[in-house]
Structures are given as structure tokens and as C-alpha cells.
CSV table of C-alpha atoms in Angstrom, one decimal:
chain,number,residue,atom,x,y,z
A,1,UNK,CA,-79.2,39.3,13.7
A,2,UNK,CA,-76.6,36.6,13.0
A,3,UNK,CA,-76.1,35.7,9.4
A,4,UNK,CA,-75.8,32.0,8.6
A,5,UNK,CA,-73.2,31.2,5.9
A,6,UNK,CA,-73.8,28.1,3.7
A,7,UNK,CA,-70.8,26.4,2.1
A,8,UNK,CA,-71.1,24.9,-1.3
A,9,UNK,CA,-68.1,23.0,-2.7
A,10,UNK,CA,-67.5,23.4,-6.5
A,11,UNK,CA,-68.7,20.6,-8.7
A,12,UNK,CA,-65.9,18.8,-10.6
A,13,UNK,CA,-66.5,17.0,-13.9
A,14,UNK,CA,-63.9,14.2,-13.9
A,15,UNK,CA,-63.8,14.2,-17.7
A,16,UNK,CA,-62.8,17.9,-17.7
A,17,UNK,CA,-59.9,17.3,-15.3
A,18,UNK,CA,-59.0,14.2,-17.4
A,19,UNK,CA,-58.8,16.4,-20.5
A,20,UNK,CA,-56.3,18.8,-18.8
A,21,UNK,CA,-54.2,15.9,-17.5
A,22,UNK,CA,-54.1,14.1,-20.9
A,23,UNK,CA,-53.0,17.3,-22.6
A,24,UNK,CA,-50.2,17.8,-20.1
A,25,UNK,CA,-49.1,14.2,-20.3
A,26,UNK,CA,-49.3,14.2,-24.1
A,27,UNK,CA,-46.9,17.1,-24.3
A,28,UNK,CA,-44.6,15.5,-21.8
A,29,UNK,CA,-44.5,12.2,-23.6
A,30,UNK,CA,-44.0,13.9,-26.9
A,31,UNK,CA,-41.0,15.8,-25.5
A,32,UNK,CA,-39.7,12.6,-24.0
A,33,UNK,CA,-39.8,10.7,-27.3
A,34,UNK,CA,-38.1,13.5,-29.2
A,35,UNK,CA,-35.4,13.7,-26.5
A,36,UNK,CA,-34.9,10.0,-26.5
A,37,UNK,CA,-34.5,9.8,-30.3
A,38,UNK,CA,-32.2,12.8,-30.5
A,39,UNK,CA,-30.3,12.2,-27.3
A,40,UNK,CA,-30.7,15.8,-26.3
A,41,UNK,CA,-32.7,16.1,-23.0
A,42,UNK,CA,-32.7,19.9,-22.7
A,43,UNK,CA,-36.1,20.1,-24.5
A,44,UNK,CA,-37.5,17.5,-22.1
A,45,UNK,CA,-36.2,19.4,-19.1
A,46,UNK,CA,-37.7,22.7,-20.5
A,47,UNK,CA,-41.1,21.0,-21.0
A,48,UNK,CA,-41.0,19.5,-17.6
A,49,UNK,CA,-40.3,22.8,-16.0
A,50,UNK,CA,-43.0,24.5,-18.0
A,51,UNK,CA,-45.5,21.7,-17.0
A,52,UNK,CA,-44.6,22.1,-13.3
A,53,UNK,CA,-45.2,25.9,-13.6
A,54,UNK,CA,-48.4,25.4,-15.5
A,55,UNK,CA,-49.8,22.8,-13.1
A,56,UNK,CA,-48.8,25.0,-10.1
A,57,UNK,CA,-50.6,28.0,-11.7
A,58,UNK,CA,-53.8,25.9,-12.4
A,59,UNK,CA,-53.8,24.6,-8.8
A,60,UNK,CA,-53.0,28.1,-7.4
A,61,UNK,CA,-56.0,29.7,-9.2
A,62,UNK,CA,-58.5,26.8,-8.8
A,63,UNK,CA,-57.9,25.0,-5.4
A,64,UNK,CA,-59.8,25.3,-3.3
A,65,UNK,CA,-63.0,25.9,-5.2
A,66,UNK,CA,-66.0,26.8,-3.1
A,67,UNK,CA,-68.9,29.2,-2.8
A,68,UNK,CA,-70.2,30.7,0.4
A,69,UNK,CA,-73.7,32.1,0.4
A,70,UNK,CA,-75.4,34.2,3.1
A,71,UNK,CA,-78.2,36.7,3.1
A,72,UNK,CA,-75.9,39.5,2.0
A,73,UNK,CA,-73.4,38.1,-0.5
A,74,UNK,CA,-72.0,35.2,-2.5
A,75,UNK,CA,-68.3,34.7,-1.9
A,76,UNK,CA,-66.6,32.8,-4.7
A,77,UNK,CA,-63.2,31.4,-3.6
A,78,UNK,CA,-61.2,29.9,-6.5
A,79,UNK,CA,-57.6,29.4,-5.3
A,80,UNK,CA,-56.1,32.7,-4.4
A,81,UNK,CA,-58.9,34.6,-6.1
A,82,UNK,CA,-61.9,35.8,-4.2
A,83,UNK,CA,-64.9,37.6,-5.6
A,84,UNK,CA,-67.9,38.9,-3.6
A,85,UNK,CA,-71.3,39.5,-5.2
A,86,UNK,CA,-73.9,41.3,-3.1
A,87,UNK,CA,-77.2,39.4,-3.1
A,88,UNK,CA,-79.2,42.6,-3.5
A,89,UNK,CA,-77.2,43.5,-6.7
A,90,UNK,CA,-78.1,40.3,-8.5
A,91,UNK,CA,-80.3,41.0,-11.6
A,92,UNK,CA,-80.6,37.5,-13.0
A,93,UNK,CA,-79.4,33.9,-12.9
A,94,UNK,CA,-79.3,31.5,-15.8
A,95,UNK,CA,-78.1,27.9,-16.3
A,96,UNK,CA,-75.1,27.9,-18.5
A,97,UNK,CA,-72.8,25.3,-20.2
A,98,UNK,CA,-70.3,27.8,-21.7
A,99,UNK,CA,-66.8,26.3,-21.5
A,100,UNK,CA,-65.1,29.7,-21.3
A,101,UNK,CA,-62.8,30.3,-18.3
A,102,UNK,CA,-64.6,30.6,-15.0
A,103,UNK,CA,-64.1,29.6,-11.4
A,104,UNK,CA,-65.8,26.2,-12.2
A,105,UNK,CA,-64.5,22.7,-12.9
A,106,UNK,CA,-67.8,21.6,-14.4
A,107,UNK,CA,-69.9,22.6,-17.3
A,108,UNK,CA,-73.1,22.5,-15.2
A,109,UNK,CA,-72.8,26.2,-14.4
A,110,UNK,CA,-74.9,29.1,-13.3
A,111,UNK,CA,-74.3,32.6,-14.8
A,112,UNK,CA,-75.1,35.1,-12.2
A,113,UNK,CA,-75.7,38.6,-13.5
A,114,UNK,CA,-75.3,41.6,-11.1
A,115,UNK,CA,-74.8,45.3,-11.1
A,116,UNK,CA,-71.3,46.3,-10.2
A,117,UNK,CA,-71.1,50.0,-9.6
A,118,UNK,CA,-73.6,50.9,-12.2
A,119,UNK,CA,-72.4,48.6,-14.9
A,120,UNK,CA,-73.6,45.0,-15.6
A,121,UNK,CA,-71.3,42.2,-14.7
A,122,UNK,CA,-71.6,38.4,-14.2
A,123,UNK,CA,-69.8,35.5,-12.7
A,124,UNK,CA,-70.1,31.9,-13.6
A,125,UNK,CA,-70.2,29.3,-10.8
A,126,UNK,CA,-70.7,25.5,-10.5
A,127,UNK,CA,-71.8,24.5,-7.0
A,128,UNK,CA,-71.9,20.7,-6.5
A,129,UNK,CA,-75.5,21.0,-5.2
A,130,UNK,CA,-76.8,23.4,-7.8
A,131,UNK,CA,-80.5,23.1,-6.9
A,132,UNK,CA,-80.0,23.7,-3.2
A,133,UNK,CA,-77.7,26.7,-4.0
A,134,UNK,CA,-80.4,28.1,-6.3
A,135,UNK,CA,-83.2,27.6,-3.7
A,136,UNK,CA,-81.1,29.2,-1.0
A,137,UNK,CA,-80.1,32.1,-3.2
A,138,UNK,CA,-83.7,32.6,-4.3
A,139,UNK,CA,-84.8,32.7,-0.6
A,140,UNK,CA,-82.2,35.3,0.2
A,141,UNK,CA,-83.0,37.4,-2.8
A,142,UNK,CA,-86.8,37.3,-2.0
A,143,UNK,CA,-86.2,38.2,1.7
A,144,UNK,CA,-83.8,41.0,0.6
A,145,UNK,CA,-86.3,42.5,-1.9
A,146,UNK,CA,-89.1,42.2,0.7
A,147,UNK,CA,-87.1,44.0,3.3
A,148,UNK,CA,-86.1,46.8,0.9
A,149,UNK,CA,-89.6,47.2,-0.5
A,150,UNK,CA,-88.5,45.9,-4.0
A,151,UNK,CA,-91.0,43.7,-5.8
């Protein structure tokens, strides 16, 4: 039987991206002002290099941000990082607004609990269409538990 894979782009809160951009710009502007007043531009160059590296790392670990869902697994693709969560290992899902680091650019998040080789684990995701994602995941979980005899 062919497995249909659903694609869900990650939700992006513009204000969250704006906060990151404002912080990076504030540091750069501050370094520019200090360099201009002192006439020493080495600090500005250092800050500029650090910001280019920081921005590159942020983009490397967060772009693209998407979630793939099929009857067997959820694949979380966040930049170069890829995590697979088997649907039959999911033990619970809860809505979450925790701002801690996660493959999500929105605080409208889902915390997906699952068993990972006999120990509990979780991943936090923020699909753009959260309700459709939840309905599809619930359908896959129900069909998986029906097929395996789990109630």
C-alpha cells in the first residue's frame, strides 16, 4: 500500500523574527557608534563577522522549516537537522507556548511526546495549519492502533 505524505510548512510569527533581527541590528549599531566615536573600526569588523556567522548558523539550523506526516512517521526538517518520530510511538500531544528552543518559529506549538527506545522523549513543532496537522495525525494514530490491536 502506498503511503501518502502530507507536507506542513512551519508557522512563522513575524514578531519573533523581528525580535531576532532587532537584537542583531542593535548590537551592530552599538558597535558602529562606538567605532565612529573612537575611530577604531576593529571592534565593528569583529561584530560584523560575528553577526554574519550567527545569522548563517540561524539560517543553517532553521531554513527550511517543514514537517512531513504520513501513516508511519513525522519527519521534522529544520535546516540541516532532521528528526523522525514514529506515529505508533507517540504517547501524547499537547498545545504548548513554551519559548524554549525548538524547530519552530512560532509560539503556537505542539509538544509531541513519544517513546524513544524505552525512554520518554518529546519534540516541539509549529505547523502553519495546526488543526489540519492534528486531525491528520490523530487519524494516523487511530488507524495505527486499530491495526495493531491497541485501544
